[in-house]
mmCIF file with all atom_site columns, C-alpha atoms and ligand atoms in Angstrom:
data_model
loop_
_atom_site.group_PDB
_atom_site.id
_atom_site.type_symbol
_atom_site.label_atom_id
_atom_site.label_alt_id
_atom_site.label_comp_id
_atom_site.label_asym_id
_atom_site.label_entity_id
_atom_site.label_seq_id
_atom_site.pdbx_PDB_ins_code
_atom_site.Cartn_x
_atom_site.Cartn_y
_atom_site.Cartn_z
_atom_site.occupancy
_atom_site.B_iso_or_equiv
_atom_site.pdbx_formal_charge
_atom_site.auth_seq_id
_atom_site.auth_comp_id
_atom_site.auth_asym_id
_atom_site.auth_atom_id
_atom_site.pdbx_PDB_model_num
ATOM   1   C CA  . MET A 1 1   ? 0.088  0.064  0.549   1.00 54.00 ? 1   MET A CA  1
ATOM   2   C CA  . THR A 1 2   ? 1.530  3.302  -0.596  1.00 56.00 ? 2   THR A CA  1
ATOM   3   C CA  . ILE A 1 3   ? 1.126  6.120  2.147   1.00 58.00 ? 3   ILE A CA  1
ATOM   4   C CA  . LEU A 1 4   ? 0.230  9.169  0.313   1.00 60.00 ? 4   LEU A CA  1
ATOM   5   C CA  . GLN A 1 5   ? 2.445  12.430 1.770   1.00 64.00 ? 5   GLN A CA  1
ATOM   6   C CA  . PRO A 1 6   ? 0.771  15.309 2.251   1.00 67.00 ? 6   PRO A CA  1
ATOM   7   C CA  . ASP A 1 7   ? 2.675  18.872 0.486   1.00 90.00 ? 7   ASP A CA  1
ATOM   8   C CA  . LEU A 1 8   ? 5.106  16.251 -2.081  1.00 97.00 ? 8   LEU A CA  1
ATOM   9   C CA  . LEU A 1 9   ? 6.855  18.301 -4.635  1.00 97.00 ? 9   LEU A CA  1
ATOM   10  C CA  . ARG A 1 10  ? 8.394  17.152 -7.358  1.00 98.00 ? 10  ARG A CA  1
ATOM   11  C CA  . LEU A 1 11  ? 10.706 19.656 -8.704  1.00 98.00 ? 11  LEU A CA  1
ATOM   12  C CA  . VAL A 1 12  ? 13.494 19.917 -11.913 1.00 98.00 ? 12  VAL A CA  1
ATOM   13  C CA  . TYR A 1 13  ? 15.459 22.456 -13.556 1.00 98.00 ? 13  TYR A CA  1
ATOM   14  C CA  . PHE A 1 14  ? 18.093 22.802 -15.668 1.00 98.00 ? 14  PHE A CA  1
ATOM   15  C CA  . SER A 1 15  ? 21.863 25.205 -15.000 1.00 98.00 ? 15  SER A CA  1
ATOM   16  C CA  . ARG A 1 16  ? 25.289 25.700 -17.046 1.00 96.00 ? 16  ARG A CA  1
ATOM   17  C CA  . ASN A 1 17  ? 28.395 24.395 -15.610 1.00 94.00 ? 17  ASN A CA  1
ATOM   18  C CA  . ARG A 1 18  ? 30.337 27.046 -13.892 1.00 92.00 ? 18  ARG A CA  1
ATOM   19  C CA  . ILE A 1 19  ? 33.545 24.523 -13.299 1.00 90.00 ? 19  ILE A CA  1
ATOM   20  C CA  . SER A 1 20  ? 36.522 25.380 -16.216 1.00 87.00 ? 20  SER A CA  1
ATOM   21  C CA  . ARG A 1 21  ? 38.059 22.128 -15.539 1.00 80.00 ? 21  ARG A CA  1
ATOM   22  C CA  . PRO A 1 22  ? 39.135 19.481 -17.856 1.00 78.00 ? 22  PRO A CA  1
ATOM   23  C CA  . ASP A 1 23  ? 37.049 15.926 -17.708 1.00 70.00 ? 23  ASP A CA  1
ATOM   24  C CA  . CYS A 1 24  ? 38.890 13.677 -15.398 1.00 70.00 ? 24  CYS A CA  1
ATOM   25  C CA  . GLU A 1 25  ? 38.660 17.422 -12.832 1.00 78.00 ? 25  GLU A CA  1
ATOM   26  C CA  . MET A 1 26  ? 35.209 17.160 -13.583 1.00 83.00 ? 26  MET A CA  1
ATOM   27  C CA  . ILE A 1 27  ? 34.380 13.824 -12.246 1.00 84.00 ? 27  ILE A CA  1
ATOM   28  C CA  . TRP A 1 28  ? 35.571 14.636 -9.072  1.00 87.00 ? 28  TRP A CA  1
ATOM   29  C CA  . GLU A 1 29  ? 33.663 17.841 -8.945  1.00 90.00 ? 29  GLU A CA  1
ATOM   30  C CA  . ILE A 1 30  ? 30.867 16.300 -9.313  1.00 91.00 ? 30  ILE A CA  1
ATOM   31  C CA  . ASP A 1 31  ? 31.556 14.161 -7.022  1.00 91.00 ? 31  ASP A CA  1
ATOM   32  C CA  . GLN A 1 32  ? 32.155 16.121 -3.967  1.00 93.00 ? 32  GLN A CA  1
ATOM   33  C CA  . ILE A 1 33  ? 28.894 17.641 -4.943  1.00 95.00 ? 33  ILE A CA  1
ATOM   34  C CA  . LEU A 1 34  ? 26.906 13.852 -4.258  1.00 94.00 ? 34  LEU A CA  1
ATOM   35  C CA  . GLU A 1 35  ? 28.425 13.937 -1.758  1.00 94.00 ? 35  GLU A CA  1
ATOM   36  C CA  . THR A 1 36  ? 27.147 16.767 0.310   1.00 96.00 ? 36  THR A CA  1
ATOM   37  C CA  . SER A 1 37  ? 23.648 16.332 -2.029  1.00 96.00 ? 37  SER A CA  1
ATOM   38  C CA  . GLN A 1 38  ? 23.162 13.437 -0.454  1.00 94.00 ? 38  GLN A CA  1
ATOM   39  C CA  . VAL A 1 39  ? 24.356 14.157 2.731   1.00 96.00 ? 39  VAL A CA  1
ATOM   40  C CA  . ASN A 1 40  ? 21.828 17.150 3.296   1.00 97.00 ? 40  ASN A CA  1
ATOM   41  C CA  . ASN A 1 41  ? 19.062 15.075 1.145   1.00 97.00 ? 41  ASN A CA  1
ATOM   42  C CA  . GLY A 1 42  ? 19.413 12.204 3.258   1.00 96.00 ? 42  GLY A CA  1
ATOM   43  C CA  . ARG A 1 43  ? 18.131 14.419 6.376   1.00 96.00 ? 43  ARG A CA  1
ATOM   44  C CA  . ALA A 1 44  ? 15.786 16.398 4.497   1.00 96.00 ? 44  ALA A CA  1
ATOM   45  C CA  . GLY A 1 45  ? 13.916 13.817 3.026   1.00 96.00 ? 45  GLY A CA  1
ATOM   46  C CA  . VAL A 1 46  ? 14.990 15.475 -0.315  1.00 97.00 ? 46  VAL A CA  1
ATOM   47  C CA  . THR A 1 47  ? 15.438 12.110 -3.506  1.00 96.00 ? 47  THR A CA  1
ATOM   48  C CA  . GLY A 1 48  ? 15.822 13.202 -7.031  1.00 96.00 ? 48  GLY A CA  1
ATOM   49  C CA  . ALA A 1 49  ? 18.681 12.639 -9.424  1.00 94.00 ? 49  ALA A CA  1
ATOM   50  C CA  . LEU A 1 50  ? 21.347 15.032 -11.876 1.00 95.00 ? 50  LEU A CA  1
ATOM   51  C CA  . ILE A 1 51  ? 22.124 14.444 -15.714 1.00 92.00 ? 51  ILE A CA  1
ATOM   52  C CA  . PHE A 1 52  ? 25.211 16.108 -16.742 1.00 91.00 ? 52  PHE A CA  1
ATOM   53  C CA  . ASN A 1 53  ? 26.655 16.750 -19.352 1.00 89.00 ? 53  ASN A CA  1
ATOM   54  C CA  . ASP A 1 54  ? 27.772 18.510 -22.849 1.00 86.00 ? 54  ASP A CA  1
ATOM   55  C CA  . GLY A 1 55  ? 27.719 21.339 -20.216 1.00 90.00 ? 55  GLY A CA  1
ATOM   56  C CA  . VAL A 1 56  ? 24.754 21.895 -18.641 1.00 93.00 ? 56  VAL A CA  1
ATOM   57  C CA  . PHE A 1 57  ? 22.770 20.481 -15.755 1.00 95.00 ? 57  PHE A CA  1
ATOM   58  C CA  . GLY A 1 58  ? 19.188 18.789 -14.929 1.00 96.00 ? 58  GLY A CA  1
ATOM   59  C CA  . GLN A 1 59  ? 18.352 17.787 -11.496 1.00 97.00 ? 59  GLN A CA  1
ATOM   60  C CA  . VAL A 1 60  ? 14.670 16.427 -10.574 1.00 98.00 ? 60  VAL A CA  1
ATOM   61  C CA  . LEU A 1 61  ? 14.037 16.839 -6.725  1.00 98.00 ? 61  LEU A CA  1
ATOM   62  C CA  . GLU A 1 62  ? 11.503 15.505 -4.977  1.00 98.00 ? 62  GLU A CA  1
ATOM   63  C CA  . GLY A 1 63  ? 10.345 15.785 -0.892  1.00 97.00 ? 63  GLY A CA  1
ATOM   64  C CA  . PRO A 1 64  ? 8.594  17.539 1.387   1.00 97.00 ? 64  PRO A CA  1
ATOM   65  C CA  . LYS A 1 65  ? 6.910  21.627 -0.466  1.00 96.00 ? 65  LYS A CA  1
ATOM   66  C CA  . ASP A 1 66  ? 9.728  23.053 2.291   1.00 96.00 ? 66  ASP A CA  1
ATOM   67  C CA  . ALA A 1 67  ? 11.860 20.516 2.084   1.00 97.00 ? 67  ALA A CA  1
ATOM   68  C CA  . VAL A 1 68  ? 13.259 21.323 -1.871  1.00 98.00 ? 68  VAL A CA  1
ATOM   69  C CA  . GLU A 1 69  ? 12.254 24.444 -2.148  1.00 97.00 ? 69  GLU A CA  1
ATOM   70  C CA  . GLU A 1 70  ? 14.372 25.017 0.605   1.00 98.00 ? 70  GLU A CA  1
ATOM   71  C CA  . THR A 1 71  ? 16.814 23.317 -1.334  1.00 98.00 ? 71  THR A CA  1
ATOM   72  C CA  . PHE A 1 72  ? 16.648 23.758 -4.362  1.00 98.00 ? 72  PHE A CA  1
ATOM   73  C CA  . GLU A 1 73  ? 17.004 27.770 -3.220  1.00 98.00 ? 73  GLU A CA  1
ATOM   74  C CA  . ARG A 1 74  ? 20.820 26.654 -2.200  1.00 98.00 ? 74  ARG A CA  1
ATOM   75  C CA  . ILE A 1 75  ? 21.729 25.393 -5.585  1.00 98.00 ? 75  ILE A CA  1
ATOM   76  C CA  . GLN A 1 76  ? 20.613 28.833 -6.868  1.00 98.00 ? 76  GLN A CA  1
ATOM   77  C CA  . LEU A 1 77  ? 23.297 30.381 -5.083  1.00 98.00 ? 77  LEU A CA  1
ATOM   78  C CA  . ASP A 1 78  ? 25.910 27.580 -6.058  1.00 97.00 ? 78  ASP A CA  1
ATOM   79  C CA  . GLU A 1 79  ? 29.174 29.825 -7.424  1.00 96.00 ? 79  GLU A CA  1
ATOM   80  C CA  . ARG A 1 80  ? 30.048 25.902 -9.233  1.00 96.00 ? 80  ARG A CA  1
ATOM   81  C CA  . HIS A 1 81  ? 26.338 26.789 -11.974 1.00 97.00 ? 81  HIS A CA  1
ATOM   82  C CA  . HIS A 1 82  ? 25.075 29.630 -13.628 1.00 97.00 ? 82  HIS A CA  1
ATOM   83  C CA  . ASP A 1 83  ? 22.083 30.089 -15.537 1.00 97.00 ? 83  ASP A CA  1
ATOM   84  C CA  . VAL A 1 84  ? 19.528 27.632 -13.455 1.00 98.00 ? 84  VAL A CA  1
ATOM   85  C CA  . THR A 1 85  ? 15.924 27.579 -14.515 1.00 98.00 ? 85  THR A CA  1
ATOM   86  C CA  . LEU A 1 86  ? 13.669 26.125 -13.314 1.00 98.00 ? 86  LEU A CA  1
ATOM   87  C CA  . LEU A 1 87  ? 10.869 24.223 -15.588 1.00 98.00 ? 87  LEU A CA  1
ATOM   88  C CA  . ASP A 1 88  ? 8.321  22.473 -14.416 1.00 97.00 ? 88  ASP A CA  1
ATOM   89  C CA  . ILE A 1 89  ? 7.061  21.852 -10.193 1.00 97.00 ? 89  ILE A CA  1
ATOM   90  C CA  . THR A 1 90  ? 3.906  19.771 -10.005 1.00 96.00 ? 90  THR A CA  1
ATOM   91  C CA  . PRO A 1 91  ? 2.397  19.015 -6.960  1.00 97.00 ? 91  PRO A CA  1
ATOM   92  C CA  . ILE A 1 92  ? 3.269  14.610 -6.309  1.00 97.00 ? 92  ILE A CA  1
ATOM   93  C CA  . ASP A 1 93  ? 1.546  11.528 -5.134  1.00 94.00 ? 93  ASP A CA  1
ATOM   94  C CA  . GLU A 1 94  ? 4.250  9.430  -4.714  1.00 94.00 ? 94  GLU A CA  1
ATOM   95  C CA  . ARG A 1 95  ? 8.352  9.315  -5.093  1.00 95.00 ? 95  ARG A CA  1
ATOM   96  C CA  . SER A 1 96  ? 9.739  8.667  -7.926  1.00 94.00 ? 96  SER A CA  1
ATOM   97  C CA  . PHE A 1 97  ? 13.105 7.989  -6.907  1.00 93.00 ? 97  PHE A CA  1
ATOM   98  C CA  . ALA A 1 98  ? 12.880 7.236  -3.546  1.00 91.00 ? 98  ALA A CA  1
ATOM   99  C CA  . ASP A 1 99  ? 15.909 4.798  -3.691  1.00 87.00 ? 99  ASP A CA  1
ATOM   100 C CA  . TRP A 1 100 ? 17.921 7.869  -3.951  1.00 87.00 ? 100 TRP A CA  1
ATOM   101 C CA  . SER A 1 101 ? 19.040 10.702 -2.010  1.00 88.00 ? 101 SER A CA  1
ATOM   102 C CA  . MET A 1 102 ? 20.586 11.566 -4.829  1.00 89.00 ? 102 MET A CA  1
ATOM   103 C CA  . GLY A 1 103 ? 21.971 9.679  -8.112  1.00 87.00 ? 103 GLY A CA  1
ATOM   104 C CA  . PHE A 1 104 ? 23.838 9.982  -11.155 1.00 87.00 ? 104 PHE A CA  1
ATOM   105 C CA  . VAL A 1 105 ? 23.651 9.634  -14.555 1.00 82.00 ? 105 VAL A CA  1
ATOM   106 C CA  . GLY A 1 106 ? 27.163 10.613 -16.463 1.00 80.00 ? 106 GLY A CA  1
ATOM   107 C CA  . SER A 1 107 ? 27.342 11.123 -20.084 1.00 77.00 ? 107 SER A CA  1
ATOM   108 C CA  . HIS A 1 108 ? 28.793 7.621  -21.016 1.00 75.00 ? 108 HIS A CA  1
ATOM   109 C CA  . SER A 1 109 ? 25.360 6.269  -19.203 1.00 75.00 ? 109 SER A CA  1
ATOM   110 C CA  . LEU A 1 110 ? 23.189 8.436  -21.736 1.00 75.00 ? 110 LEU A CA  1
ATOM   111 C CA  . ARG A 1 111 ? 24.951 7.700  -24.718 1.00 75.00 ? 111 ARG A CA  1
ATOM   112 C CA  . ALA A 1 112 ? 24.273 3.266  -23.745 1.00 74.00 ? 112 ALA A CA  1
ATOM   113 C CA  . THR A 1 113 ? 20.736 4.467  -22.693 1.00 73.00 ? 113 THR A CA  1
ATOM   114 C CA  . TYR A 1 114 ? 19.112 6.617  -23.709 1.00 71.00 ? 114 TYR A CA  1
ATOM   115 C CA  . GLU A 1 115 ? 20.476 7.557  -27.068 1.00 71.00 ? 115 GLU A CA  1
ATOM   116 C CA  . VAL A 1 116 ? 20.212 4.057  -28.314 1.00 72.00 ? 116 VAL A CA  1
ATOM   117 C CA  . GLN A 1 117 ? 15.882 4.212  -27.743 1.00 72.00 ? 117 GLN A CA  1
ATOM   118 C CA  . THR A 1 118 ? 15.558 7.561  -28.633 1.00 73.00 ? 118 THR A CA  1
ATOM   119 C CA  . LYS A 1 119 ? 17.888 7.985  -31.716 1.00 70.00 ? 119 LYS A CA  1
ATOM   120 C CA  . VAL A 1 120 ? 18.576 11.297 -30.082 1.00 69.00 ? 120 VAL A CA  1
ATOM   121 C CA  . THR A 1 121 ? 22.552 11.491 -30.983 1.00 69.00 ? 121 THR A CA  1
ATOM   122 C CA  . ASP A 1 122 ? 22.894 16.124 -30.546 1.00 72.00 ? 122 ASP A CA  1
ATOM   123 C CA  . PHE A 1 123 ? 22.202 16.155 -27.298 1.00 78.00 ? 123 PHE A CA  1
ATOM   124 C CA  . ASP A 1 124 ? 20.925 18.826 -25.288 1.00 88.00 ? 124 ASP A CA  1
ATOM   125 C CA  . ILE A 1 125 ? 20.051 18.738 -22.174 1.00 91.00 ? 125 ILE A CA  1
ATOM   126 C CA  . SER A 1 126 ? 18.833 22.951 -22.270 1.00 93.00 ? 126 SER A CA  1
ATOM   127 C CA  . ARG A 1 127 ? 16.640 22.667 -24.810 1.00 93.00 ? 127 ARG A CA  1
ATOM   128 C CA  . LEU A 1 128 ? 15.205 19.568 -23.088 1.00 93.00 ? 128 LEU A CA  1
ATOM   129 C CA  . ASP A 1 129 ? 11.218 20.771 -20.515 1.00 95.00 ? 129 ASP A CA  1
ATOM   130 C CA  . GLY A 1 130 ? 10.386 19.681 -17.618 1.00 97.00 ? 130 GLY A CA  1
ATOM   131 C CA  . ASP A 1 131 ? 8.706  16.645 -18.327 1.00 96.00 ? 131 ASP A CA  1
ATOM   132 C CA  . GLU A 1 132 ? 11.755 15.638 -20.597 1.00 93.00 ? 132 GLU A CA  1
ATOM   133 C CA  . ILE A 1 133 ? 14.233 15.589 -18.725 1.00 95.00 ? 133 ILE A CA  1
ATOM   134 C CA  . PHE A 1 134 ? 12.203 13.932 -15.617 1.00 96.00 ? 134 PHE A CA  1
ATOM   135 C CA  . LYS A 1 135 ? 11.496 11.078 -18.108 1.00 93.00 ? 135 LYS A CA  1
ATOM   136 C CA  . MET A 1 136 ? 14.781 10.198 -19.234 1.00 91.00 ? 136 MET A CA  1
ATOM   137 C CA  . LEU A 1 137 ? 15.696 10.692 -16.085 1.00 92.00 ? 137 LEU A CA  1
ATOM   138 C CA  . LEU A 1 138 ? 13.707 7.601  -13.702 1.00 91.00 ? 138 LEU A CA  1
ATOM   139 C CA  . LEU A 1 139 ? 14.123 5.927  -17.793 1.00 87.00 ? 139 LEU A CA  1
ATOM   140 C CA  . LEU A 1 140 ? 18.222 5.660  -16.687 1.00 84.00 ? 140 LEU A CA  1
ATOM   141 C CA  . THR A 1 141 ? 17.297 4.597  -12.934 1.00 79.00 ? 141 THR A CA  1
ATOM   142 C CA  . LEU A 1 142 ? 15.073 2.553  -13.847 1.00 72.00 ? 142 LEU A CA  1
ATOM   143 C CA  . LYS A 1 143 ? 18.159 0.684  -16.486 1.00 65.00 ? 143 LYS A CA  1
ATOM   144 C CA  . ASN A 1 144 ? 19.992 0.659  -13.008 1.00 57.00 ? 144 ASN A CA  1
ATOM   145 C CA  . GLU A 1 145 ? 22.411 2.767  -15.046 1.00 46.00 ? 145 GLU A CA  1
ATOM   146 C CA  . VAL A 1 146 ? 23.338 5.645  -11.812 1.00 50.00 ? 146 VAL A CA  1
ATOM   147 C CA  . THR A 1 147 ? 25.503 4.821  -10.528 1.00 52.00 ? 147 THR A CA  1
ATOM   148 C CA  . ALA A 1 148 ? 26.096 7.534  -6.698  1.00 50.00 ? 148 ALA A CA  1
ATOM   149 C CA  . LYS A 1 149 ? 28.836 8.299  -7.281  1.00 47.00 ? 149 LYS A CA  1
ATOM   150 C CA  . ALA A 1 150 ? 30.607 10.359 -10.962 1.00 49.00 ? 150 ALA A CA  1
ATOM   151 C CA  . ALA A 1 151 ? 32.481 7.330  -12.073 1.00 42.00 ? 151 ALA A CA  1
HETATM 152 C C1  . FMN B 2 .   ? 23.965 21.091 -10.355 1.00 97.14 ? 201 FMN B C1  1
HETATM 153 C C2  . FMN B 2 .   ? 23.983 21.177 -8.759  1.00 97.14 ? 201 FMN B C2  1
HETATM 154 C C3  . FMN B 2 .   ? 23.506 21.004 -7.598  1.00 97.14 ? 201 FMN B C3  1
HETATM 155 C C4  . FMN B 2 .   ? 23.774 20.192 -6.403  1.00 97.14 ? 201 FMN B C4  1
HETATM 156 N N1  . FMN B 2 .   ? 22.406 19.624 -5.584  1.00 97.14 ? 201 FMN B N1  1
HETATM 157 C C5  . FMN B 2 .   ? 22.577 19.279 -4.604  1.00 97.14 ? 201 FMN B C5  1
HETATM 158 C C6  . FMN B 2 .   ? 21.441 18.651 -3.757  1.00 97.14 ? 201 FMN B C6  1
HETATM 159 O O1  . FMN B 2 .   ? 21.028 18.010 -4.093  1.00 97.14 ? 201 FMN B O1  1
HETATM 160 N N2  . FMN B 2 .   ? 21.629 18.645 -3.085  1.00 97.14 ? 201 FMN B N2  1
HETATM 161 C C7  . FMN B 2 .   ? 22.009 19.818 -1.866  1.00 97.14 ? 201 FMN B C7  1
HETATM 162 O O2  . FMN B 2 .   ? 22.042 19.795 -0.566  1.00 97.14 ? 201 FMN B O2  1
HETATM 163 N N3  . FMN B 2 .   ? 22.748 20.157 -2.518  1.00 97.14 ? 201 FMN B N3  1
HETATM 164 C C8  . FMN B 2 .   ? 23.180 20.839 -3.600  1.00 97.14 ? 201 FMN B C8  1
HETATM 165 N N4  . FMN B 2 .   ? 23.904 21.224 -5.048  1.00 97.14 ? 201 FMN B N4  1
HETATM 166 C C9  . FMN B 2 .   ? 25.411 21.309 -3.689  1.00 97.14 ? 201 FMN B C9  1
HETATM 167 C C10 . FMN B 2 .   ? 25.360 23.290 -2.542  1.00 97.14 ? 201 FMN B C10 1
HETATM 168 O O3  . FMN B 2 .   ? 23.936 23.547 -4.319  1.00 97.14 ? 201 FMN B O3  1
HETATM 169 C C11 . FMN B 2 .   ? 25.632 23.573 -1.826  1.00 97.14 ? 201 FMN B C11 1
HETATM 170 O O4  . FMN B 2 .   ? 26.300 23.439 -2.269  1.00 97.14 ? 201 FMN B O4  1
HETATM 171 C C12 . FMN B 2 .   ? 24.657 22.430 -0.386  1.00 97.14 ? 201 FMN B C12 1
HETATM 172 O O5  . FMN B 2 .   ? 24.387 22.020 -0.429  1.00 97.14 ? 201 FMN B O5  1
HETATM 173 C C13 . FMN B 2 .   ? 25.609 23.182 0.108   1.00 97.14 ? 201 FMN B C13 1
HETATM 174 O O6  . FMN B 2 .   ? 25.533 22.471 1.642   1.00 97.14 ? 201 FMN B O6  1
HETATM 175 P P1  . FMN B 2 .   ? 25.951 23.052 2.702   1.00 97.14 ? 201 FMN B P1  1
HETATM 176 O O7  . FMN B 2 .   ? 26.008 24.032 3.504   1.00 97.14 ? 201 FMN B O7  1
HETATM 177 O O8  . FMN B 2 .   ? 25.941 21.677 4.310   1.00 97.14 ? 201 FMN B O8  1
HETATM 178 O O9  . FMN B 2 .   ? 28.311 22.603 2.664   1.00 97.14 ? 201 FMN B O9  1
HETATM 179 C C14 . FMN B 2 .   ? 24.198 21.058 -5.286  1.00 97.14 ? 201 FMN B C14 1
HETATM 180 C C15 . FMN B 2 .   ? 25.142 22.388 -6.187  1.00 97.14 ? 201 FMN B C15 1
HETATM 181 C C16 . FMN B 2 .   ? 25.211 21.721 -7.767  1.00 97.14 ? 201 FMN B C16 1
HETATM 182 C C17 . FMN B 2 .   ? 25.715 22.697 -8.078  1.00 97.14 ? 201 FMN B C17 1
#
């Protein structure tokens, strides 16, 4: 039986990377973001997934309204990215990423799974709408292509 939680929200945004580092060091930077996210989100009851491809982040956050809004406010102030663009904020009945305090999808998983299924190769996250980013992250997490680490 699903226990409905009051005031549950899903928020989707994309942003542009501001960290100027070679790809190998980006992995380290993303690991730092994930480690902080997993601790903070676990504490706040926020779940979701993050994707990074070609300089663009896409993220889904879900959880109680106050916790999601507080987390997103903090994320927007982070100087590691800019152009933070809110795409969607919707009440939901249940979580889609219940097992992920913050799952991560890198370019490799994206190409190996999503691009094969959709035949889309010149992939730009910032051209997608909120629902498309949500569905893409859901597909990739269901395919177990998501790792907690950025490796
Ligand atoms: C693309 C991106 C996604 C992030 N996602 C989260 C997140 O889901 N949860 C979180 O707490 N911090 C996230 N952060 C980090 C926050 O911006 C901020 O640095 C952090 O929450 C500060 O936590 P602290 O006060 O515990 O150091 C993200 C940062 C970036 C650049």
